[in-house]
CSV table of C-alpha atoms in Angstrom, one decimal:
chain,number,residue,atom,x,y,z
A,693,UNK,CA,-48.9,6.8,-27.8
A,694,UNK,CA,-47.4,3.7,-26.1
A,695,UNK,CA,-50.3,1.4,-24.8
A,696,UNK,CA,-50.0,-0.7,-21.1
A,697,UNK,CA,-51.9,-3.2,-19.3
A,698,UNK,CA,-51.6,-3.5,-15.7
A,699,UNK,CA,-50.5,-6.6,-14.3
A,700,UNK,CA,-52.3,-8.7,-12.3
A,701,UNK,CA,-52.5,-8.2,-8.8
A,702,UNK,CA,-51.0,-11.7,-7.5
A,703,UNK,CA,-48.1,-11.2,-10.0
A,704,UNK,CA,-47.4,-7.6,-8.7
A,705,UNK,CA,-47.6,-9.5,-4.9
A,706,UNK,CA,-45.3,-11.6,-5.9
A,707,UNK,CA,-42.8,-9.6,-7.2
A,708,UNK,CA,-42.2,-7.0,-4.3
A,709,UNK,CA,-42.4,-10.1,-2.1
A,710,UNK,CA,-39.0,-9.4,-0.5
A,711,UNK,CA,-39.3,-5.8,0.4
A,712,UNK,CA,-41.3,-3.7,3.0
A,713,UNK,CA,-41.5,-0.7,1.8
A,714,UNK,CA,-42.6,0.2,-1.9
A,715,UNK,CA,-43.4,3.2,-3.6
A,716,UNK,CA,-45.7,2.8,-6.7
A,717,UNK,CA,-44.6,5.2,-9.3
A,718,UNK,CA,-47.0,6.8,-11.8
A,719,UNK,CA,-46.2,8.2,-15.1
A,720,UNK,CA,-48.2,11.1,-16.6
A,721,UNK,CA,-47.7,10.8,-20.2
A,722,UNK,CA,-48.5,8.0,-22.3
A,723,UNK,CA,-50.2,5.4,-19.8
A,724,UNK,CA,-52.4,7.7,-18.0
A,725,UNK,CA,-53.9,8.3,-21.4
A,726,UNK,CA,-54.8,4.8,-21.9
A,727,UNK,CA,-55.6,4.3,-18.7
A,728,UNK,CA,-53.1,2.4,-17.2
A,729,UNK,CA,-50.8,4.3,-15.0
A,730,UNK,CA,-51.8,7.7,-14.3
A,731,UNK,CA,-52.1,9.3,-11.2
A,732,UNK,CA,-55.8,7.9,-10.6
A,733,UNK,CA,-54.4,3.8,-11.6
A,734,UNK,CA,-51.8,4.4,-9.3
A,735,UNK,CA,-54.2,5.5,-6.4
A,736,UNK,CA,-56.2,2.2,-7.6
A,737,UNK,CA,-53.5,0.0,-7.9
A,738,UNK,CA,-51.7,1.2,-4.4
A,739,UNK,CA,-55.3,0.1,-2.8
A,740,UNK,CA,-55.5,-2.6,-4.0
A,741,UNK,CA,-52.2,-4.2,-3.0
A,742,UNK,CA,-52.2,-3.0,0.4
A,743,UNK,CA,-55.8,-4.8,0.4
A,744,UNK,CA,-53.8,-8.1,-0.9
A,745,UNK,CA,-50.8,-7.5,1.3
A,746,UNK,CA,-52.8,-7.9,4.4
A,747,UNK,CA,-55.0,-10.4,3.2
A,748,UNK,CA,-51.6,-12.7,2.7
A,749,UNK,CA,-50.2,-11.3,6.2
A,750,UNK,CA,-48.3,-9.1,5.0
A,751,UNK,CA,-50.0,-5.8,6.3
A,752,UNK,CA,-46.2,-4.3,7.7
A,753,UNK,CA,-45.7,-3.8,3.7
A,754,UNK,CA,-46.1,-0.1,3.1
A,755,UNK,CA,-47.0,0.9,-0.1
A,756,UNK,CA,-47.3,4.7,-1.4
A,757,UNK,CA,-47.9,6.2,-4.3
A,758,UNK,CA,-47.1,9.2,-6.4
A,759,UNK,CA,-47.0,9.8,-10.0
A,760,UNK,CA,-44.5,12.2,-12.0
A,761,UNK,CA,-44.9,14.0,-14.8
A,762,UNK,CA,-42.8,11.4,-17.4
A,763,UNK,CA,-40.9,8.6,-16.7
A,764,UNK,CA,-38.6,8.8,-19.3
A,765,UNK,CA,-36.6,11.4,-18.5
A,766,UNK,CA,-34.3,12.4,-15.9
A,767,UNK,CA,-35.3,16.3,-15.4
A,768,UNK,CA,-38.8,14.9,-14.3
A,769,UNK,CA,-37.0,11.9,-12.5
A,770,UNK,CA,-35.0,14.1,-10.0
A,771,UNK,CA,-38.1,15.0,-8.0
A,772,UNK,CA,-38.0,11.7,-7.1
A,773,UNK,CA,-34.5,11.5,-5.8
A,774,UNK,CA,-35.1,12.8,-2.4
A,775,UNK,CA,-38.3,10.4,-1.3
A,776,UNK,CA,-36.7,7.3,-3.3
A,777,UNK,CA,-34.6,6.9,-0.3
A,778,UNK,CA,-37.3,5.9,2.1
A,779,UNK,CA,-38.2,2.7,0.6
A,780,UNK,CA,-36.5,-0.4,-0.7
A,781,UNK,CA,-38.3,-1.0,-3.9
A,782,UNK,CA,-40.0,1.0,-6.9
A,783,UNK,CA,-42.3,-0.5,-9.1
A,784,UNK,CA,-43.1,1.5,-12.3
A,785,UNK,CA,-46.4,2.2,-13.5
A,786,UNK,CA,-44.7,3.6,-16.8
A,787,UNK,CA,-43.9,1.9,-19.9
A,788,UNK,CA,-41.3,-0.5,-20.0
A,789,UNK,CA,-38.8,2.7,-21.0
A,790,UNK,CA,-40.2,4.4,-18.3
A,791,UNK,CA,-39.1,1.3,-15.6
A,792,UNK,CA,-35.6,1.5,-16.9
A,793,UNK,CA,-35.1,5.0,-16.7
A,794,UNK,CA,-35.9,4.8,-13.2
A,795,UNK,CA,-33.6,1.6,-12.9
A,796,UNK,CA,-30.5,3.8,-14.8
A,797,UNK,CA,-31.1,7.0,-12.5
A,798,UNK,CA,-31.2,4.7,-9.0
A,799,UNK,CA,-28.6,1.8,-9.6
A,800,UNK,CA,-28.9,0.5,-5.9
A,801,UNK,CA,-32.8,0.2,-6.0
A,802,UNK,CA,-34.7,-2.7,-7.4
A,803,UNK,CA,-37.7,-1.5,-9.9
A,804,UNK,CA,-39.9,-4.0,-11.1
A,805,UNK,CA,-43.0,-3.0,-13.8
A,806,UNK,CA,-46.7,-2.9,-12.8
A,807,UNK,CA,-47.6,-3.1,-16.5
A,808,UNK,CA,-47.1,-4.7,-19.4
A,809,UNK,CA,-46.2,-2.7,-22.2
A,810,UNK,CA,-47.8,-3.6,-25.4
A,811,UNK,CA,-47.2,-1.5,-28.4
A,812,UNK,CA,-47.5,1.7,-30.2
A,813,UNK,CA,-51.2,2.9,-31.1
A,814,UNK,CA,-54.2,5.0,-31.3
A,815,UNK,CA,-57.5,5.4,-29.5
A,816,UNK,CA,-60.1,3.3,-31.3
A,817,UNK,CA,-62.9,4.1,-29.7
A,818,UNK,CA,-63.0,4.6,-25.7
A,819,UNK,CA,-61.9,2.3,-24.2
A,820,UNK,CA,-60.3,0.7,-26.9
A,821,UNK,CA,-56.8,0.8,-28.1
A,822,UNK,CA,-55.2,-0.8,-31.6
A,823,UNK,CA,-51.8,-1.2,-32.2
A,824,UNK,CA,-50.7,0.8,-35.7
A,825,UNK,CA,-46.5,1.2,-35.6
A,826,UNK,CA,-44.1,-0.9,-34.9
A,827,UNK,CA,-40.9,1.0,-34.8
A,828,UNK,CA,-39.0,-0.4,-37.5
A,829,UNK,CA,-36.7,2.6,-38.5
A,830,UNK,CA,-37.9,2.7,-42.0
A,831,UNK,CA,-41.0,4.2,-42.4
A,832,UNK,CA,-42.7,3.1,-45.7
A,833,UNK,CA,-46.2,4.3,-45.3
A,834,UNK,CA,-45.8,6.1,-48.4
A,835,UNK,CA,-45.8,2.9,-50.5
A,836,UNK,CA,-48.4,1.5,-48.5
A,837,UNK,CA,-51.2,3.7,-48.7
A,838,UNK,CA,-50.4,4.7,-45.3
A,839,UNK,CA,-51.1,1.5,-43.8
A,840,UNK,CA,-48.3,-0.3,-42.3
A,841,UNK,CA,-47.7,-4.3,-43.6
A,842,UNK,CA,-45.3,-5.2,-40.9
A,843,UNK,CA,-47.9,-3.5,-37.9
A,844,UNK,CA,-51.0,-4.2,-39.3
A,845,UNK,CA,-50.5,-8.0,-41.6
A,846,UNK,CA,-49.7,-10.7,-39.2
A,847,UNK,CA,-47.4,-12.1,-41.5
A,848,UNK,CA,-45.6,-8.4,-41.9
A,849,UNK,CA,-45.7,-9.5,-46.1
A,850,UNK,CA,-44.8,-6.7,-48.3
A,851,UNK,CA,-46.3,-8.3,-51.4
A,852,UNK,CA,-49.8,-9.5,-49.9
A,853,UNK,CA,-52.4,-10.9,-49.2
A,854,UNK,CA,-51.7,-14.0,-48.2
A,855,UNK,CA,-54.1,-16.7,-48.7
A,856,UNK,CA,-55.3,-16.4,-45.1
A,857,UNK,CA,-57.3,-13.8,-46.1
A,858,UNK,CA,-60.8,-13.8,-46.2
A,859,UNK,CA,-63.9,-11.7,-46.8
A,860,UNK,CA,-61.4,-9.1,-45.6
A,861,UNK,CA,-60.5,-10.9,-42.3
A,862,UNK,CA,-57.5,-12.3,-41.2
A,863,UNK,CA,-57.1,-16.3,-40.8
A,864,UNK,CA,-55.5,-15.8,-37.3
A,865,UNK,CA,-58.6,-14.2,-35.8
A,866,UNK,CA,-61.8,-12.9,-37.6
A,867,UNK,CA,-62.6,-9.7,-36.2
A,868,UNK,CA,-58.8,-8.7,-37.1
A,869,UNK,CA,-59.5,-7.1,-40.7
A,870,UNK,CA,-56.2,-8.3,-43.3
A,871,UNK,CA,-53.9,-5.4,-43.5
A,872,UNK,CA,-53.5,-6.2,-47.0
A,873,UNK,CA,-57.3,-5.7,-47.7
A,874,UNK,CA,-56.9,-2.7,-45.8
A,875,UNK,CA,-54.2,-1.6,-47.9
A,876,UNK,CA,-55.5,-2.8,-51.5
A,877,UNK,CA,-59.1,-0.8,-50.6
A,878,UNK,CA,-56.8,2.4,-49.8
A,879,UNK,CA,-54.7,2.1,-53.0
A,880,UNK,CA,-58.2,2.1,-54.9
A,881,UNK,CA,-60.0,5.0,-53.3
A,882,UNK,CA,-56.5,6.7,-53.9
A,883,UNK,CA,-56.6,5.7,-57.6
A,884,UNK,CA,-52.9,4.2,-56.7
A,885,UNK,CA,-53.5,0.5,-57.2
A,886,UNK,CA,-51.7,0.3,-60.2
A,887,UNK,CA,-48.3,1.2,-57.6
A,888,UNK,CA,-48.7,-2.8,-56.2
A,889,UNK,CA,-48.2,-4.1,-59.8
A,890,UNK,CA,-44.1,-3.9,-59.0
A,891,UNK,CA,-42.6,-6.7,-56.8
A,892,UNK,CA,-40.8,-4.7,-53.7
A,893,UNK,CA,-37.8,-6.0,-52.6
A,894,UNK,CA,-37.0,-7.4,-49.4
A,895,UNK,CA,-36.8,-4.9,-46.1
A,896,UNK,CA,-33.7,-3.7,-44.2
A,897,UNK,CA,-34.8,-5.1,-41.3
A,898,UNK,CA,-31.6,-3.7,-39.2
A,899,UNK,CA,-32.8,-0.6,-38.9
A,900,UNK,CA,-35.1,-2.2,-36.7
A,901,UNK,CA,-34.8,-3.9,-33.3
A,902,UNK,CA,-32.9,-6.5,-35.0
A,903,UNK,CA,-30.1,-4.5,-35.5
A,904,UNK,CA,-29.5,-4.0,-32.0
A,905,UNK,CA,-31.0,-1.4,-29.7
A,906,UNK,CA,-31.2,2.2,-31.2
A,907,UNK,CA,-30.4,5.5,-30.0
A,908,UNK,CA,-31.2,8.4,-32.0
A,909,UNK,CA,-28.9,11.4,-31.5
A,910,UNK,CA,-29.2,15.1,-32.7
A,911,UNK,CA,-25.8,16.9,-32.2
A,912,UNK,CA,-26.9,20.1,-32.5
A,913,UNK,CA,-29.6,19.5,-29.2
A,914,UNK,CA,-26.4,17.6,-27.3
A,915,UNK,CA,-25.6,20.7,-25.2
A,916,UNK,CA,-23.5,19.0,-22.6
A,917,UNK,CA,-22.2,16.9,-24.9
A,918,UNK,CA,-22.8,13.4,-26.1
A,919,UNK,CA,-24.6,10.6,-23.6
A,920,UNK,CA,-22.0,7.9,-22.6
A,921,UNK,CA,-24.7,6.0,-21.1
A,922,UNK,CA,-24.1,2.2,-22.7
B,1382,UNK,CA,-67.4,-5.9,20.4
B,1383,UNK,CA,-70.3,-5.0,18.0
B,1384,UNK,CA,-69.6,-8.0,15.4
B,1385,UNK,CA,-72.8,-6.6,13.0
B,1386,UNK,CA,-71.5,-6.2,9.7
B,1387,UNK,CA,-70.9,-2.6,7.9
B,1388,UNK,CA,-72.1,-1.9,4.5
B,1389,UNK,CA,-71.7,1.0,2.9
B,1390,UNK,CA,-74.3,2.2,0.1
B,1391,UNK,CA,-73.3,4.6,-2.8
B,1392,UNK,CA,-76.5,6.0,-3.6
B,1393,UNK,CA,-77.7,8.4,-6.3
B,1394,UNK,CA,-79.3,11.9,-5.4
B,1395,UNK,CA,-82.4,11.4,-7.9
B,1396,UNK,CA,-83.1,7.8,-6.9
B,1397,UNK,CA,-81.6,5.7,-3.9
B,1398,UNK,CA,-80.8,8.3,-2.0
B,1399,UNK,CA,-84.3,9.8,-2.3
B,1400,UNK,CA,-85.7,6.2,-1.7
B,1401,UNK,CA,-83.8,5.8,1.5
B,1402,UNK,CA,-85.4,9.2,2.6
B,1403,UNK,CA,-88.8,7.5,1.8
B,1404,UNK,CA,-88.1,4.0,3.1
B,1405,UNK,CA,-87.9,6.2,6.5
B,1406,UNK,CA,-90.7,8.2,5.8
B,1407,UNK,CA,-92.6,5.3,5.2
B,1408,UNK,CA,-91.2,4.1,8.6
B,1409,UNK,CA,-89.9,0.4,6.8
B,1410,UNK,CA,-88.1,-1.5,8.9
B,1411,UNK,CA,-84.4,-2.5,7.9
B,1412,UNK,CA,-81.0,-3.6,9.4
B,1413,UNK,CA,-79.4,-0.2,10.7
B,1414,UNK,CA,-76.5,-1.9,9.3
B,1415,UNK,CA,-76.3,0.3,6.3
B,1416,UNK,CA,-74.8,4.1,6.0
B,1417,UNK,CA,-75.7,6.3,2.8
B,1418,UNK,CA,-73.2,8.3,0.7
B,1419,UNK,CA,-74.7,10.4,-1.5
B,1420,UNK,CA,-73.2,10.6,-5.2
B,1421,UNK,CA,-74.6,12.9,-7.6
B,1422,UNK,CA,-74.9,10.3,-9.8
B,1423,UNK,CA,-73.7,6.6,-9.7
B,1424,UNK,CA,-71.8,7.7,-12.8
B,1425,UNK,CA,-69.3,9.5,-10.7
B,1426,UNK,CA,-68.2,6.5,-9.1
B,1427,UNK,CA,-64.6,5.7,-9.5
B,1428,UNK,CA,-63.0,2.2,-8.8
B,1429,UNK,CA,-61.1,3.7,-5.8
B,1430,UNK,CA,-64.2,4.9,-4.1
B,1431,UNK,CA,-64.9,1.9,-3.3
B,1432,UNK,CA,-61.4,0.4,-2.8
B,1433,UNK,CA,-61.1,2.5,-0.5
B,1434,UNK,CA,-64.0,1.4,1.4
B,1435,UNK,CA,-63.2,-2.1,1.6
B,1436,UNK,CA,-59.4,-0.8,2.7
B,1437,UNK,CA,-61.6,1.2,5.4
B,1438,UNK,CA,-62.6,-2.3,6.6
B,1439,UNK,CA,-66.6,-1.9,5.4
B,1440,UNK,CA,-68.0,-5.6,4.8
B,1441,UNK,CA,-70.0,-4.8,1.6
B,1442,UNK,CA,-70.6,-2.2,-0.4
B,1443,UNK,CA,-73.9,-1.5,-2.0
B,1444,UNK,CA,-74.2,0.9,-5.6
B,1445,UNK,CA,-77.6,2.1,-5.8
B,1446,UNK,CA,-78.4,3.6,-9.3
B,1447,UNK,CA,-81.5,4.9,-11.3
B,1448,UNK,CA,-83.5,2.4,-13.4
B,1449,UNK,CA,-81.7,1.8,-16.6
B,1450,UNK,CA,-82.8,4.2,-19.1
B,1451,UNK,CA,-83.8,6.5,-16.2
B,1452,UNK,CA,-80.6,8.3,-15.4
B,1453,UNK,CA,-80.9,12.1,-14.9
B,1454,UNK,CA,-77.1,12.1,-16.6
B,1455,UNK,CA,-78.5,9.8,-19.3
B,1456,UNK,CA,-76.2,6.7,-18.9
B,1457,UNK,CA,-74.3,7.5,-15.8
B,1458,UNK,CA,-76.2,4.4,-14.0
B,1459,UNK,CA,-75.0,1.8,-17.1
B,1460,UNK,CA,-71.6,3.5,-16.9
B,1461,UNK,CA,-71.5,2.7,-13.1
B,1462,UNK,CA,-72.8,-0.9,-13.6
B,1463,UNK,CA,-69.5,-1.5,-16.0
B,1464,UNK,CA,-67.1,0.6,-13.6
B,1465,UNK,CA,-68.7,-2.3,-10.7
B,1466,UNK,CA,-67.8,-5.4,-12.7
B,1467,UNK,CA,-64.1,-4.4,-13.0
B,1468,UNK,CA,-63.8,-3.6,-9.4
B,1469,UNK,CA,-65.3,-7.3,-8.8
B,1470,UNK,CA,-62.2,-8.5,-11.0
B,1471,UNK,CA,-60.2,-6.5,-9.2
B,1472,UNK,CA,-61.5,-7.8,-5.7
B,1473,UNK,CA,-61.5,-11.1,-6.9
B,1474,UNK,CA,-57.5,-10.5,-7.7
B,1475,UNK,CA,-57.1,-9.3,-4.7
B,1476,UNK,CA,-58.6,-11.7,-2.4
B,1477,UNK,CA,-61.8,-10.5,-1.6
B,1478,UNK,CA,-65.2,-11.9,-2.4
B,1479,UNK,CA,-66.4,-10.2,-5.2
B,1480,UNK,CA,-70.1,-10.7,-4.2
B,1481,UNK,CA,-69.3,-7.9,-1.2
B,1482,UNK,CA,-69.9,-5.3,-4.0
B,1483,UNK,CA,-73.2,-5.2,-5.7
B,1484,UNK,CA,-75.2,-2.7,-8.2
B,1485,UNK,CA,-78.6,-2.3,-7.8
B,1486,UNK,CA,-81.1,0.0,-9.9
B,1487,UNK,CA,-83.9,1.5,-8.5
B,1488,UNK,CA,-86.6,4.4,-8.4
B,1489,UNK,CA,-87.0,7.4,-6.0
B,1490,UNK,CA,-90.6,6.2,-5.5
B,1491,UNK,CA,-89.3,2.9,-4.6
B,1492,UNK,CA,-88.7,2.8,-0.6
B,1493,UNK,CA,-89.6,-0.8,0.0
B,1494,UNK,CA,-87.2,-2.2,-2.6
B,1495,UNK,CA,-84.5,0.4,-1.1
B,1496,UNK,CA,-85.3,-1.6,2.5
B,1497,UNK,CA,-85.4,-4.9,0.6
B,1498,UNK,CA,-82.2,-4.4,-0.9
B,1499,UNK,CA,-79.9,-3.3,2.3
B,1500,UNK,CA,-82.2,-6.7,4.1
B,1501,UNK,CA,-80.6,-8.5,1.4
B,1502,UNK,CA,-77.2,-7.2,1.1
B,1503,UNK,CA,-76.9,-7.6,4.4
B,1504,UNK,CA,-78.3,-11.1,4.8
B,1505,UNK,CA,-75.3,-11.8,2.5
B,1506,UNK,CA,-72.6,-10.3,3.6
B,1507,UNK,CA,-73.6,-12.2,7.0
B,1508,UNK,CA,-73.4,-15.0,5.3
B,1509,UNK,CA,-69.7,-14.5,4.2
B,1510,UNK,CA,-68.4,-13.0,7.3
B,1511,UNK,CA,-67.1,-9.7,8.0
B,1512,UNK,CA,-64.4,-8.6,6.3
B,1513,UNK,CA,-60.8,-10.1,6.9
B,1514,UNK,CA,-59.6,-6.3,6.1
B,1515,UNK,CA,-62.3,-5.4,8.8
B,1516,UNK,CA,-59.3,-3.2,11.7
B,1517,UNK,CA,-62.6,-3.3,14.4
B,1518,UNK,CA,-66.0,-1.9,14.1
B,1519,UNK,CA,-65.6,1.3,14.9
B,1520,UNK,CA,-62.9,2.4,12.8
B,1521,UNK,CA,-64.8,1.2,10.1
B,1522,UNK,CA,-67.7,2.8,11.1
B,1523,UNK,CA,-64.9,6.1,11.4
B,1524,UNK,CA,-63.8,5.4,7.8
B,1525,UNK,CA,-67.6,5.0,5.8
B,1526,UNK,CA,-67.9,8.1,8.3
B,1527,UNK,CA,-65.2,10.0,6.7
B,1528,UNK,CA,-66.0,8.9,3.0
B,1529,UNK,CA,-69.5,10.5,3.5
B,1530,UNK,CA,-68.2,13.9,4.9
B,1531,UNK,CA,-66.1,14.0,1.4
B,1532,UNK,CA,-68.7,13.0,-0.7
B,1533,UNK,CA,-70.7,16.0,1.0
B,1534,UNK,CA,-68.1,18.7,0.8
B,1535,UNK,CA,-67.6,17.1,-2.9
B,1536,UNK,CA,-71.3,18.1,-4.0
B,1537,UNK,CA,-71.4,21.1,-1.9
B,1538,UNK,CA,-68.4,22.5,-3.6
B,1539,UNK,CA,-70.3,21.4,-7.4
B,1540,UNK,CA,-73.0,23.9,-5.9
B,1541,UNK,CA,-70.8,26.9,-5.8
């Protein structure tokens, strides 16, 4: 799932600072999971910055919630439409998709986020989230021993360890475990460490982010034709 | 204008709430300043219970929990006591004093310390000054009012 972090309070202030009427938008999906933007974060967050409004004289702001069912797409979008109209600002308690799909379907309306998005991961343990997958387009967990070097190594090496690695930790923090250690410890209970003998050639990173932003397109699903969107 | 502040005290059905009933049994004297919602258990407390109290315009809030290792729920009470520190960051972020919101732990055989405790809370919050969220008194008073009424219907409709 995608993993958010609400923004502080002050920032959020600041941000809707020209406008008088907001609605808080909540997303159901991925950030009420973690706990970030659900229906129950946006009730939270909705008290608390009418709380802060007032208590920096600005009590005429109105500020409502309401949460749909996912923020990244239009069909849950549209039951928006209608009530979007009574207030001059949005801000998004989705993931940063989720604040630019509301930004695409209402082009005169500012939307500013109420998280920050930080990566795609799993539940750790509750209450605690780690990020495992970065996105790159070219998923080579199968030479990894299903752990990923450019996610989990903080120097995203594909012939590690580095020599920042020690008793199993990473030099950059040590309660971070090294990816590579991770990934050598795999290989052996796998009985594939004989696999990391071979040097592997340099990554494609363009399939990634740096080659520009992606779309991913299934002609047989594209009932009403192709998206023109830019 | 009745300037006395308002606190409002989230109390547990095994153990504040039960010590409040004693504390007036026992016929202890405390500030009148105090009105009791009664949880199930401080572990079903959410952040916007209380938010919404202080956005009600009550001057401190009180959560009154089992002794630690005492919970009927087993760890509802420590639960609670985490779920209270992040609503002092968040009061903190917003602009309140986060020393309006306290946790306390305590037995149902324990009146005096329930009396001691709303004395105390109260002394504090007098200290501070009502809230500047605070509309007047009585809608305040209206609002802890309403919370209470909810909390009831909430437990009687757990009976059913």
């Amino acid at each position: 799932m995608i993993v958010a972090d609400r923004k502080k309070i002050p920032e959020i202030v600041d941000m809707i600072k020209d406008h008088r009427r907001v609605l808080l938008v909540g997303c159901g999906t991925c950030v009420t999971v973690c706990l970030a933007g659900g229906e129950r974060e946006a009730g939270i967050l909705g008290s608390a910055l009418r709380m802060a409004l007032r208590l920096r004289g600005r009590g005429d702001v109105t500020v409502d919630e309401c949460t749909i069912e996912r923020q990244c797409e239009d069909a849950f979008i549209d039951i928006l439409a209608q009530r979007v109209s009574e207030y001059d600002a949005i801000c998004s308690l989705g993931c940063g998709a989720g604040v630019q799909a509301l930004a695409e379907r209402f082009p005169r309306m500012p939307v500013y986020p109420g998280l920050d998005t930080q990566f795609m991961g799993i539940l750790e343990s509750q209450g605690v989230w780690a990020e495992k997958c970065s996105g790159c387009g070219n998923c080579r967990l199968g030479e990894f021993a299903g752990i990923c070097p450019i996610t989990r190594c903080a120097k995203r090496l594909f012939n590690g360890p580095c020599g920042g690695s020690r008793d199993g930790k990473c030099e950059i923090n040590p309660d971070l475990g090294c990816g590579w250690q991770l990934i050598h410890d795999r290989a052996v209970a796998l009985g594939i460490l004989d696999r990391f003998e071979a040097i592997v050639p340099p990554h494609d990173w363009s399939t990634g982010l740096d080659g520009g932003p992606r779309k991913v397109v299934r002609e047989d699903q594209c009932i009403a034709g192709l998206c023109t969107r830019p | 204008m009745n300037d006395e502040p308002l606190i409002l005290a989230f109390c547990c059905h095994y153990c504040a709430y039960a010590a409040a009933d004693l504390a007036g049994s026992m016929r202890l004297q405390y500030p009148d300043n105090v009105r009791v919602l009664r949880l199930p258990c401080t572990g079903k407390l959410e952040a916007n219970y209380v938010l919404a109290a202080f956005e009600r315009g009550v001057d401190g809030v009180i959560v009154a929990g089992c002794l630690e290792g005492g919970c009927h729920f087993l760890e509802g009470n420590l639960r609670a006591r985490k779920r209270v520190e992040r609503v002092r960051q968040l009061l903190a972020e917003i602009g309140l004093e986060p020393e309006r919101l306290e946790m306390f732990n305590l037995s149902s055989a324990e009146g005096p310390r329930f009396a001691e405790i709303v004395t105390a809370m109260v002394e504090r919050v007098k200290r501070m000054g009502n809230s500047p969220l605070r509309p007047d008194r009585a809608r305040a008073e209206e609002g802890a009012l309403e919370m209470s009424r909810q909390a009831e219907a909430m437990l009687e409709g757990e009976k059913r």
